[in-house]
Coordinates of C-alpha atoms in Angstrom, one line a residue:
M28 CA -25.8 -10.4 -21.6
W29 CA -24.0 -7.7 -23.6
Q30 CA -20.4 -8.4 -24.6
Y31 CA -18.0 -5.5 -24.2
P32 CA -16.5 -4.7 -27.6
K33 CA -12.8 -4.9 -26.5
I34 CA -10.9 -8.1 -25.7
F35 CA -8.3 -7.3 -23.0
D36 CA -4.9 -9.0 -22.5
V37 CA -5.4 -8.8 -18.7
L38 CA -8.5 -8.3 -16.6
V39 CA -8.0 -7.5 -12.9
V40 CA -10.9 -8.1 -10.6
G41 CA -10.8 -5.9 -7.4
A42 CA -9.0 -2.7 -6.8
G43 CA -7.5 -3.3 -3.3
H44 CA -3.8 -3.4 -2.8
A45 CA -3.3 -6.6 -4.8
G46 CA -5.5 -5.4 -7.7
C47 CA -3.9 -2.0 -7.9
E48 CA -0.4 -3.4 -8.2
A49 CA -1.5 -6.2 -10.6
A50 CA -3.2 -3.8 -13.0
H51 CA -0.3 -1.3 -12.9
A52 CA 2.3 -4.1 -13.5
A53 CA 0.4 -5.6 -16.4
A54 CA -0.2 -2.3 -18.1
R55 CA 3.4 -1.2 -17.4
M56 CA 4.6 -4.2 -19.4
G57 CA 2.5 -3.2 -22.4
A58 CA -0.5 -5.5 -21.9
S59 CA -4.0 -3.9 -22.6
T60 CA -5.5 -4.1 -19.1
L61 CA -8.8 -3.5 -17.4
L62 CA -9.2 -2.9 -13.7
L63 CA -12.7 -3.8 -12.6
T64 CA -13.9 -2.7 -9.2
M65 CA -17.3 -2.6 -7.4
N66 CA -16.7 1.0 -6.4
L67 CA -14.4 3.5 -8.1
D68 CA -14.3 5.5 -4.8
T69 CA -12.7 2.7 -2.9
I70 CA -9.6 2.1 -5.1
G71 CA -6.6 1.5 -2.8
K72 CA -8.8 1.8 0.3
M73 CA -7.1 1.1 3.6
S74 CA -10.0 -0.8 5.3
C75 CA -7.9 -1.6 8.4
N76 CA -4.9 0.3 9.8
P77 CA -3.8 3.1 7.4
S78 CA -0.2 2.0 7.7
V79 CA 2.4 0.7 5.3
G80 CA 5.4 -1.5 6.1
G81 CA 6.5 -2.8 9.5
T82 CA 8.6 -5.8 10.4
A83 CA 9.2 -7.8 7.2
K84 CA 6.4 -6.0 5.5
G85 CA 8.7 -3.0 5.0
H86 CA 11.0 -5.3 3.1
I87 CA 8.1 -6.3 0.8
V88 CA 7.2 -2.7 0.1
R89 CA 10.8 -1.9 -0.9
E90 CA 10.9 -5.0 -3.1
I91 CA 7.6 -3.9 -4.8
D92 CA 9.3 -0.5 -5.4
A93 CA 12.4 -2.2 -6.8
L94 CA 10.2 -4.1 -9.2
G95 CA 8.6 -0.9 -10.4
G96 CA 5.4 -1.0 -8.3
L97 CA 3.4 1.8 -6.7
M98 CA 2.9 1.1 -3.0
G99 CA 6.2 2.6 -1.8
K100 CA 5.9 5.8 -3.8
V101 CA 2.3 6.4 -2.8
A102 CA 3.2 5.8 0.8
D103 CA 6.2 8.2 0.6
R104 CA 3.9 10.9 -0.9
R105 CA 0.9 10.4 1.4
S106 CA 2.1 9.3 4.9
I107 CA 2.0 11.5 8.0
Q108 CA 4.7 9.6 10.0
F109 CA 7.7 7.4 9.1
R110 CA 9.7 5.2 11.4
M111 CA 12.5 2.6 11.0
L112 CA 11.6 -0.3 13.2
N113 CA 14.3 -2.4 15.0
S114 CA 16.9 0.3 14.2
S115 CA 18.9 -0.8 17.2
K116 CA 19.0 -4.4 16.1
G117 CA 20.8 -6.2 13.2
P118 CA 20.4 -5.0 9.6
A119 CA 18.4 -8.1 8.5
V120 CA 15.4 -7.1 10.7
R121 CA 15.3 -3.3 10.3
S122 CA 12.1 -2.4 8.6
P123 CA 10.6 0.9 7.4
R124 CA 7.0 1.7 8.4
S125 CA 4.7 4.7 7.8
Q126 CA 1.4 5.9 9.1
A127 CA -0.5 6.9 6.0
D128 CA -3.2 9.5 5.5
K129 CA -6.1 7.1 4.8
A130 CA -8.0 9.2 2.3
A131 CA -5.0 10.8 0.7
Y132 CA -3.3 7.5 0.1
A133 CA -6.4 6.0 -1.7
L134 CA -6.8 9.2 -3.9
E135 CA -3.1 9.2 -4.8
M136 CA -3.2 5.5 -5.8
K137 CA -6.3 6.2 -7.9
H138 CA -4.7 9.2 -9.5
R139 CA -1.6 7.3 -10.5
L140 CA -3.6 4.4 -11.9
E141 CA -5.8 6.7 -13.9
R142 CA -2.7 8.0 -15.6
T143 CA -1.1 4.7 -16.4
P144 CA -0.9 4.0 -20.1
N145 CA -2.6 0.8 -21.4
L146 CA -4.9 0.7 -18.3
E147 CA -8.7 1.2 -18.3
I148 CA -10.6 1.4 -15.0
Q149 CA -14.3 0.5 -14.8
Q150 CA -16.9 0.0 -12.1
G151 CA -18.8 -3.3 -12.0
T152 CA -19.6 -6.3 -9.8
S153 CA -18.1 -9.6 -10.9
E154 CA -20.6 -12.4 -10.8
S155 CA -19.0 -15.4 -12.6
L156 CA -15.9 -16.5 -14.6
L157 CA -16.3 -17.6 -18.2
V158 CA -14.4 -20.8 -18.9
E159 CA -14.3 -22.6 -22.2
A160 CA -12.5 -26.0 -22.7
G161 CA -10.7 -25.5 -19.3
K162 CA -9.4 -22.1 -20.3
L163 CA -10.6 -18.8 -18.9
V164 CA -12.0 -16.4 -21.5
G165 CA -13.5 -13.6 -19.3
L166 CA -16.1 -12.9 -16.8
A167 CA -19.7 -11.7 -16.4
T168 CA -21.0 -9.0 -14.1
Q169 CA -24.2 -8.4 -12.2
E170 CA -24.7 -5.4 -14.4
G171 CA -25.2 -7.7 -17.4
I172 CA -21.9 -7.1 -19.1
E173 CA -19.6 -9.8 -20.4
Y174 CA -15.9 -8.9 -20.5
R175 CA -13.6 -11.0 -22.6
A176 CA -9.9 -11.3 -21.7
K177 CA -6.9 -13.5 -22.4
T178 CA -6.1 -13.7 -18.6
V179 CA -7.9 -12.7 -15.4
I180 CA -6.4 -11.8 -12.1
L181 CA -8.8 -12.4 -9.2
S182 CA -7.9 -10.2 -6.2
S183 CA -11.2 -10.2 -4.3
G184 CA -9.8 -9.5 -0.8
T185 CA -12.2 -10.4 2.1
F186 CA -15.2 -9.9 -0.2
M187 CA -16.0 -13.5 -1.1
R188 CA -19.1 -14.4 1.0
G189 CA -17.9 -11.9 3.5
L190 CA -19.8 -12.0 6.9
L191 CA -19.3 -9.2 9.5
H192 CA -19.7 -9.8 13.2
I193 CA -20.4 -7.3 16.0
G194 CA -21.5 -9.3 19.1
Q195 CA -24.2 -11.7 18.1
T196 CA -25.2 -9.5 15.2
N197 CA -23.9 -10.5 11.9
F198 CA -24.5 -9.4 8.4
S199 CA -23.2 -9.7 4.8
G200 CA -20.4 -7.4 3.8
G201 CA -16.9 -7.3 2.2
R202 CA -15.7 -4.9 5.0
G203 CA -17.4 -2.1 6.9
G204 CA -19.7 -0.2 4.6
D205 CA -19.1 -2.4 1.5
K206 CA -21.2 -5.2 0.1
A207 CA -19.9 -8.7 -0.2
A208 CA -19.2 -10.6 -3.4
M209 CA -21.6 -13.5 -3.3
G210 CA -21.2 -15.0 -6.8
L211 CA -17.5 -15.7 -7.1
S212 CA -17.3 -18.5 -4.4
P213 CA -20.0 -20.7 -6.0
C214 CA -18.4 -20.1 -9.4
L215 CA -15.0 -21.2 -8.2
E216 CA -16.5 -24.2 -6.4
S217 CA -18.2 -25.2 -9.6
L218 CA -14.9 -25.1 -11.4
G219 CA -13.5 -27.6 -8.9
F220 CA -11.6 -25.2 -6.5
H221 CA -11.4 -26.1 -2.9
L222 CA -12.3 -23.1 -0.6
G223 CA -11.6 -22.5 3.0
R224 CA -12.8 -20.0 5.6
L225 CA -10.7 -17.4 7.4
K226 CA -11.4 -14.6 9.8
T227 CA -9.8 -11.3 10.5
G228 CA -10.8 -8.2 12.4
T229 CA -10.3 -4.5 13.0
P230 CA -10.4 -2.3 16.1
P231 CA -12.7 0.6 16.9
R232 CA -12.0 4.2 15.7
I233 CA -12.4 7.0 18.2
N234 CA -12.5 10.8 18.1
R235 CA -9.1 12.5 18.7
R236 CA -10.8 15.4 20.6
S237 CA -12.2 13.0 23.2
I238 CA -8.7 11.6 24.1
D239 CA -6.6 12.9 27.0
L240 CA -3.3 12.7 25.3
S241 CA -1.5 14.1 28.4
K242 CA -1.9 10.6 29.9
C243 CA -0.4 8.9 26.8
E244 CA 3.2 8.5 25.6
E245 CA 4.1 10.5 22.5
Q246 CA 5.7 8.5 19.7
P247 CA 7.4 10.8 17.2
G248 CA 8.6 9.6 13.8
D249 CA 12.1 9.3 12.4
D250 CA 13.7 11.5 9.8
G251 CA 15.1 10.2 6.5
V252 CA 13.0 7.1 6.1
Y253 CA 11.7 6.3 2.6
F254 CA 10.3 3.3 0.8
S255 CA 11.2 4.2 -2.7
Y256 CA 14.6 4.0 -4.3
D257 CA 13.8 6.8 -6.7
E258 CA 13.7 10.6 -6.2
P259 CA 12.1 11.4 -2.8
E260 CA 8.5 12.3 -3.0
E261 CA 7.2 15.6 -1.5
R262 CA 6.1 14.9 2.0
M263 CA 2.9 15.7 3.9
T264 CA 3.0 17.3 7.3
Q265 CA 4.4 14.9 9.8
I266 CA 2.7 14.2 13.2
S267 CA 3.1 12.0 16.2
C268 CA 1.3 8.8 17.3
Y269 CA 0.7 7.9 20.9
I270 CA 0.9 4.8 23.2
T271 CA -1.4 3.9 26.0
Y272 CA -2.3 0.8 28.0
T273 CA -5.3 -1.3 29.0
T274 CA -6.0 -1.6 32.7
P275 CA -7.3 -4.4 35.1
E276 CA -10.7 -2.9 34.6
T277 CA -10.5 -3.4 30.9
H278 CA -9.7 -7.1 31.3
A279 CA -12.5 -7.5 33.8
I280 CA -15.0 -6.0 31.4
I281 CA -13.8 -8.4 28.7
R282 CA -13.9 -11.5 30.9
D283 CA -17.4 -10.7 32.2
N284 CA -18.7 -10.5 28.6
L285 CA -16.9 -13.3 26.8
H286 CA -20.2 -15.1 26.5
R287 CA -21.3 -12.3 24.2
S288 CA -18.3 -12.6 21.9
P289 CA -19.0 -14.5 18.7
L290 CA -15.5 -15.8 18.8
F291 CA -16.0 -17.5 22.1
A292 CA -19.6 -18.4 21.6
G293 CA -18.8 -20.4 18.5
T294 CA -20.6 -18.1 16.0
I295 CA -17.4 -17.5 14.1
K296 CA -16.2 -20.6 12.3
G297 CA -13.3 -19.0 10.3
I298 CA -9.7 -19.3 11.5
G299 CA -8.2 -16.1 12.7
P300 CA -4.6 -14.8 12.8
R301 CA -2.6 -16.2 15.7
Y302 CA 0.0 -13.5 15.7
C303 CA -2.6 -10.6 15.7
P304 CA -5.3 -11.8 18.1
S305 CA -8.4 -9.9 19.3
I306 CA -8.2 -8.2 22.6
E307 CA -10.6 -10.8 24.1
D308 CA -8.3 -13.5 22.9
K309 CA -5.3 -11.8 24.3
V310 CA -6.9 -11.4 27.7
V311 CA -7.8 -15.1 27.8
R312 CA -4.5 -16.4 26.4
F313 CA -2.2 -14.1 28.5
A314 CA -4.2 -14.1 31.7
D315 CA -1.1 -13.3 33.8
K316 CA -0.6 -9.9 32.1
D317 CA -2.2 -6.9 33.8
R318 CA -2.0 -4.6 30.8
H319 CA -1.6 -4.6 27.0
Q320 CA 0.0 -1.9 24.9
I321 CA -2.3 0.2 22.7
F322 CA -1.2 2.4 19.8
L323 CA -3.2 5.5 19.0
E324 CA -2.7 6.2 15.3
P325 CA -4.2 9.1 13.4
E326 CA -6.1 8.2 10.2
G327 CA -5.2 11.4 8.5
L328 CA -4.6 15.2 8.7
M329 CA -8.2 16.1 7.7
T330 CA -10.0 13.8 10.1
D331 CA -10.1 13.3 13.9
E332 CA -10.5 9.6 13.6
I333 CA -7.9 7.6 15.6
Y334 CA -7.2 4.0 14.9
V335 CA -6.9 2.1 18.2
N336 CA -4.2 -0.4 17.2
G337 CA -4.0 -3.5 19.5
I338 CA -7.6 -3.7 20.6
S339 CA -9.3 -5.6 17.7
S340 CA -12.6 -7.0 18.8
S341 CA -15.9 -8.5 17.8
L342 CA -17.7 -7.8 21.2
P343 CA -21.0 -5.9 21.2
F344 CA -20.9 -2.2 20.9
D345 CA -21.9 -1.5 24.5
V346 CA -19.1 -3.7 25.7
Q347 CA -16.6 -2.0 23.3
L348 CA -17.6 1.4 24.6
A349 CA -17.1 0.4 28.3
M350 CA -13.8 -1.4 27.4
I351 CA -12.4 1.6 25.5
R352 CA -13.3 4.0 28.3
S353 CA -11.4 1.9 30.8
V354 CA -8.1 2.4 28.9
I355 CA -5.7 5.1 30.2
G356 CA -6.4 8.4 28.5
L357 CA -9.6 7.2 26.9
E358 CA -12.0 7.7 29.8
K359 CA -14.2 10.0 27.8
A360 CA -13.6 8.5 24.4
E361 CA -16.2 8.8 21.7
V362 CA -16.3 5.7 19.5
M363 CA -16.9 6.8 15.9
R364 CA -16.8 3.3 14.3
P365 CA -17.1 0.0 16.3
A366 CA -14.7 -2.9 15.9
Y367 CA -15.9 -5.9 14.0
A368 CA -14.7 -9.3 12.8
I369 CA -15.1 -10.6 9.3
E370 CA -15.2 -14.1 7.9
Y371 CA -14.5 -14.7 4.2
D372 CA -13.7 -17.4 1.7
F373 CA -10.2 -18.1 0.3
V374 CA -8.8 -20.5 -2.2
K375 CA -6.6 -23.1 -0.6
S376 CA -3.1 -22.4 -1.7
D377 CA -2.0 -25.7 -3.1
Q378 CA -4.1 -24.8 -6.2
I379 CA -1.6 -22.2 -7.6
Y380 CA 1.7 -22.3 -9.4
P381 CA 4.7 -20.1 -8.4
T382 CA 3.4 -17.6 -11.1
L383 CA 0.1 -17.4 -9.1
E384 CA -1.7 -18.9 -12.1
T385 CA -4.2 -21.5 -11.0
K386 CA -3.7 -25.2 -11.7
R387 CA -7.3 -25.9 -12.5
V388 CA -8.1 -23.1 -15.0
E389 CA -5.5 -21.8 -17.5
G390 CA -5.3 -18.1 -17.6
L391 CA -6.8 -17.5 -14.1
F392 CA -4.4 -15.9 -11.6
L393 CA -5.0 -15.3 -7.9
A394 CA -3.5 -12.5 -5.8
G395 CA -4.0 -11.3 -2.2
Q396 CA -6.2 -12.4 0.6
V397 CA -8.0 -14.8 -1.8
N398 CA -4.8 -16.9 -1.4
G399 CA -5.1 -16.9 2.4
T400 CA -2.7 -14.1 3.2
T401 CA -3.3 -11.1 5.4
G402 CA -2.0 -7.5 5.2
Y403 CA -1.8 -4.8 2.5
E404 CA 1.9 -5.5 1.8
E405 CA 1.5 -9.3 1.2
A406 CA -1.4 -8.6 -1.0
A407 CA 0.4 -5.9 -3.0
G408 CA 3.4 -8.2 -3.4
Q409 CA 1.3 -10.9 -4.9
G410 CA -0.4 -8.4 -7.1
I411 CA 2.8 -7.3 -8.8
I412 CA 3.9 -10.9 -9.3
A413 CA 0.5 -11.9 -10.8
G414 CA 0.4 -8.8 -13.0
I415 CA 3.8 -9.4 -14.4
N416 CA 3.1 -13.1 -15.0
A417 CA -0.3 -12.5 -16.6
A418 CA 1.2 -10.0 -19.0
A419 CA 4.2 -12.3 -19.6
K420 CA 1.8 -15.1 -20.6
V421 CA 0.0 -13.0 -23.1
L422 CA 3.2 -11.3 -24.5
G423 CA 5.1 -14.6 -24.8
K424 CA 7.7 -13.8 -22.2
D425 CA 9.2 -16.3 -19.7
P426 CA 7.4 -16.8 -16.4
F427 CA 8.5 -14.4 -13.6
I428 CA 9.5 -16.5 -10.6
L429 CA 11.5 -15.3 -7.6
K430 CA 13.4 -17.8 -5.6
R431 CA 13.6 -17.8 -1.8
S432 CA 17.1 -16.4 -2.0
D433 CA 16.0 -13.6 -4.3
A434 CA 13.3 -11.8 -2.2
Y435 CA 10.8 -12.0 0.6
L436 CA 8.2 -12.2 -2.2
G437 CA 9.9 -15.4 -3.3
V438 CA 9.7 -16.7 0.3
M439 CA 6.0 -15.9 0.6
I440 CA 5.0 -17.4 -2.7
D441 CA 7.1 -20.5 -2.1
D442 CA 5.3 -20.9 1.3
L443 CA 1.9 -20.4 -0.3
I444 CA 2.3 -23.2 -2.8
R445 CA 3.5 -25.8 -0.3
F446 CA 1.8 -25.0 3.0
D447 CA -1.5 -26.2 4.3
L448 CA -2.6 -22.9 5.7
S449 CA -4.1 -23.2 9.2
E450 CA -4.4 -19.5 9.7
P451 CA -4.1 -16.2 7.6
Y452 CA -0.5 -16.0 6.3
R453 CA 1.7 -13.1 7.4
M454 CA 5.3 -12.4 6.5
F455 CA 7.9 -12.4 9.2
T456 CA 11.7 -12.0 8.9
S457 CA 12.0 -15.4 10.6
R458 CA 10.4 -17.1 7.5
A459 CA 13.4 -16.2 5.4
E460 CA 16.4 -18.5 5.9
H461 CA 18.7 -16.1 3.9
R462 CA 17.5 -12.9 5.5
L463 CA 20.9 -11.3 5.7
L464 CA 20.9 -11.4 1.9
L465 CA 17.3 -10.0 1.8
R466 CA 17.7 -6.7 3.7
Q467 CA 15.4 -3.8 3.1
D468 CA 18.3 -1.6 2.0
N469 CA 19.4 -3.7 -0.9
A470 CA 16.1 -4.7 -2.7
D471 CA 17.0 -2.5 -5.6
I472 CA 20.4 -4.3 -6.1
R473 CA 18.6 -7.6 -5.9
L474 CA 15.6 -6.9 -8.1
R475 CA 16.0 -4.0 -10.4
P476 CA 18.1 -5.9 -13.0
I477 CA 15.3 -8.5 -13.2
A478 CA 12.6 -5.7 -13.3
Y479 CA 14.4 -4.1 -16.2
R480 CA 14.3 -7.2 -18.3
Y481 CA 10.5 -7.4 -17.9
G482 CA 10.1 -3.7 -18.8
M483 CA 8.9 -2.7 -15.3
I484 CA 11.4 0.1 -14.8
S485 CA 13.1 2.7 -17.0
A486 CA 16.6 2.6 -18.3
A487 CA 17.5 5.5 -15.9
Q488 CA 16.3 3.5 -12.9
H489 CA 18.2 0.5 -14.0
E490 CA 21.4 2.6 -14.5
R491 CA 21.1 4.0 -11.0
A492 CA 20.9 0.5 -9.5
S493 CA 23.8 -0.7 -11.7
Q494 CA 25.9 2.3 -10.6
K495 CA 25.1 1.6 -6.9
I496 CA 26.3 -2.0 -7.3
E497 CA 29.5 -0.9 -8.9
T498 CA 30.1 1.9 -6.3
I499 CA 29.7 -0.5 -3.4
S500 CA 32.0 -3.1 -5.0
K501 CA 34.7 -0.6 -5.9
E502 CA 34.6 1.2 -2.5
I503 CA 34.9 -2.0 -0.5
A504 CA 37.9 -3.0 -2.6
R505 CA 39.5 0.5 -2.2
L506 CA 39.0 0.5 1.6
Q507 CA 40.7 -2.9 1.8
K508 CA 43.9 -1.4 0.3
I509 CA 44.2 1.7 2.5
F510 CA 46.0 1.0 5.8
K511 CA 46.4 2.9 9.0
S512 CA 48.4 2.3 12.1
I513 CA 46.0 1.5 15.0
D514 CA 47.4 0.6 18.4
G515 CA 50.8 -0.2 16.7
K516 CA 49.2 -2.5 14.1
S517 CA 48.6 -1.9 10.4
V518 CA 44.9 -2.2 9.8
S519 CA 43.0 -1.5 6.6
L520 CA 40.0 0.9 6.7
A521 CA 37.8 -2.0 5.8
Q522 CA 39.1 -4.0 8.8
L523 CA 38.6 -0.9 11.0
I524 CA 35.0 -0.6 10.0
C525 CA 34.5 -4.3 10.8
R526 CA 35.1 -3.6 14.5
P527 CA 32.0 -3.4 16.6
E528 CA 32.8 0.1 18.0
W529 CA 33.5 1.6 14.5
T530 CA 31.0 2.7 11.8
Y531 CA 31.4 4.1 8.3
A532 CA 30.4 7.5 9.7
A533 CA 33.1 7.2 12.4
A534 CA 35.8 6.3 9.9
L535 CA 34.6 9.2 7.7
A536 CA 35.0 11.6 10.6
A537 CA 38.4 10.2 11.6
Y538 CA 39.9 9.9 8.1
P539 CA 38.1 12.4 5.8
E540 CA 40.9 12.5 3.3
Q541 CA 40.8 8.7 2.6
M542 CA 37.0 8.1 3.0
E543 CA 34.3 9.0 0.5
N544 CA 30.9 10.4 1.6
Y545 CA 28.1 8.8 -0.6
G546 CA 25.3 9.9 1.7
P547 CA 23.9 8.2 4.8
D548 CA 22.0 5.4 3.0
L549 CA 24.9 4.2 0.7
N550 CA 27.5 4.8 3.5
E551 CA 25.5 2.5 5.7
Q552 CA 25.1 -0.2 3.0
I553 CA 28.8 -0.2 2.4
E554 CA 29.4 -0.6 6.1
M555 CA 27.0 -3.5 6.4
E556 CA 28.5 -5.3 3.4
I557 CA 31.9 -4.9 5.1
K558 CA 30.8 -5.8 8.7
F559 CA 28.8 -8.9 7.7
A560 CA 31.0 -10.1 4.8
G561 CA 31.7 -13.4 6.4
Y562 CA 28.1 -14.2 7.2
I563 CA 26.9 -13.0 3.8
E564 CA 29.4 -15.2 2.0
R565 CA 28.3 -18.2 4.1
Q566 CA 24.7 -17.6 3.2
K567 CA 25.6 -17.3 -0.5
K568 CA 27.3 -20.7 -0.3
E569 CA 24.3 -22.2 1.4
V570 CA 22.1 -20.8 -1.4
A571 CA 24.4 -22.2 -4.1
K572 CA 24.2 -25.7 -2.4
L573 CA 20.4 -25.6 -2.5
E574 CA 20.0 -24.2 -5.9
H575 CA 21.0 -27.4 -7.7
L576 CA 17.7 -28.9 -6.4
D577 CA 15.7 -26.1 -7.9
E578 CA 17.4 -26.8 -11.3
I579 CA 16.0 -30.4 -11.3
K580 CA 12.6 -29.9 -13.0
I581 CA 9.6 -32.1 -12.4
P582 CA 7.2 -32.5 -15.4
K583 CA 3.6 -31.6 -14.7
E584 CA 2.4 -35.0 -15.8
F585 CA 4.9 -36.9 -13.5
D586 CA 3.0 -39.9 -11.9
Y587 CA 4.3 -40.2 -8.3
H588 CA 2.2 -43.3 -7.7
K589 CA 4.5 -45.2 -10.0
V590 CA 7.6 -44.4 -8.0
V591 CA 8.7 -47.6 -6.1
G592 CA 9.7 -47.0 -2.5
L593 CA 8.0 -43.6 -2.1
R594 CA 5.8 -43.5 1.0
T595 CA 2.0 -43.2 0.6
E596 CA 2.0 -39.8 2.4
A597 CA 4.7 -38.5 0.1
R598 CA 2.8 -39.7 -3.0
Q599 CA -0.3 -38.0 -1.8
K600 CA 1.4 -34.7 -1.0
L601 CA 3.4 -34.6 -4.1
S602 CA 0.3 -35.3 -6.3
R603 CA -1.6 -32.6 -4.5
F604 CA 1.0 -29.8 -4.5
T605 CA 2.6 -30.8 -7.9
P606 CA 6.0 -29.1 -7.3
G607 CA 7.7 -27.7 -10.3
N608 CA 11.2 -28.8 -9.2
L609 CA 13.0 -30.9 -6.6
G610 CA 13.7 -27.9 -4.4
Q611 CA 10.0 -27.1 -4.1
A612 CA 9.4 -30.8 -3.3
S613 CA 12.0 -30.8 -0.6
R614 CA 10.2 -28.0 1.2
I615 CA 6.8 -29.6 1.3
S616 CA 5.9 -30.3 4.9
G617 CA 5.9 -34.0 5.7
L618 CA 8.4 -35.1 3.1
T619 CA 11.6 -36.7 4.4
P620 CA 15.2 -36.6 3.0
A621 CA 14.6 -40.3 2.0
D622 CA 11.6 -39.3 0.0
I623 CA 13.6 -36.7 -1.9
S624 CA 16.4 -39.1 -2.6
I625 CA 14.0 -41.7 -4.0
L626 CA 12.3 -39.0 -6.1
M627 CA 15.7 -37.7 -7.4
I628 CA 16.6 -41.2 -8.6
A629 CA 13.2 -41.5 -10.3
L630 CA 13.6 -38.2 -12.0
Q631 CA 16.8 -39.4 -13.7
K632 CA 14.5 -41.9 -15.5
K633 CA 11.5 -39.5 -15.7
D634 CA 10.2 -40.8 -19.0
E635 CA 9.1 -44.0 -17.2
Y636 CA 6.8 -41.9 -14.9
C637 CA 5.1 -39.5 -17.3

């Protein structure tokens, strides 16, 4: 085994969405970083749907951008359709989404990483982690190279002992066309990590020229939707997606062939995502529905491949072909790639700290689907957090931890360190109890001041966010002091905008001399801060009430078994999850308010329990 001559501060394993953000973040902070991937040609590859954002996921992408990450900028530059989901609903659930050009997105991500200072990129297959005296010191590859590093971020995606299923045929693979990583799982198990097994899937791809689009509903994009808070990127040509539906014939074909599905035959052992079931699962679970919606989404401008969103499957290819051709508009469809399911190993999430460093091995961080999550955005969000924390550990900076009231990223990581995952974890707006504070439009206000302290954004970016905060505050105060006579009553412009039938744009049109036009985005943000001021203030008070629990720290060596009066289940769960503070302890499933009260009293005399 030959040892590479350089010792890196941070070594990132895997160049999927988690690995890309982790490597960029660590290098951005000034840490010497190596990104190691099995294939340089698949950096940033969109192995499933080439889309970015969506409900709650769009919030995460904007938070990544606010923290100085890449995903939002790359999506803005290399997407072929943008939409604002839930635009007719409340501001807390509005989410940007884009349909990316699959090949262009990956190339753009690789291009930006290759030009990132302090970052080296190499091709190699990770085989085992090198641990000495309980501390990670590097890794060894199948190519016979030993890389030494002060910290390692493992972002292996679905590659660990990956197994693909198409009907009763199954074979090893990390995803379609890529080989699995077989050495990492045994290595982690030998270090004492507990692994689980999850399953996900992808639908077939079909040839655009074989679709009768005249039978489908056109779905154009929206103008003015961006992920990044910085200067708008130059856009690619924008095109439409389409909607179609399954038919009773589709469902009959699926029901007649359920015995050939590895999911229903018991071949697949991994747990799949409940919120994104396969088409055979949907037909069985929703037997009363006579059709299901299907989205036809282009994979790029230079390819005719269409992603058939909503018809994920692991049925045999002959059944998939018949099923596809029973869908409206797809009667003559040519399937270019069959759907498949994939099983893979993940590290059970009670084994990581909020920094994403593992509890068992110092210096080892986990990010992405290896932690049991699903989705590009969730993976990228973990990647940037792991990258910042790995670099911070080496550079002697404080750990970077976001609270649930700070960001959706804080909600996700808090969930991961206290949940027993029974299925792949996906972010929803409903998971955030303070979601009116965590809107997609204000991520820069929430996070850029923190990002600046860690060296993730420039002084100019920080100044723009600071000016935005000041502008919003001053404008709201100004509008509260300008009064108009409305229906015989004196009403301030702020009170007027509060009314359901009024908007900032309407007030601007009605009173142009007294109103300021800051552009549609900032105008709308001022409007939301005015309209929802009461609700926002209430949520801030709720956050303040809960924050005192987060301030009560729990030492790592605290012995819960010595606490008199604590239930056995509470002792077991607290010992397993090892919360860092009382707030985290209070959110562990199965703990009662009485448990937390007893623990709070014990912490006042914590020296007796350490």
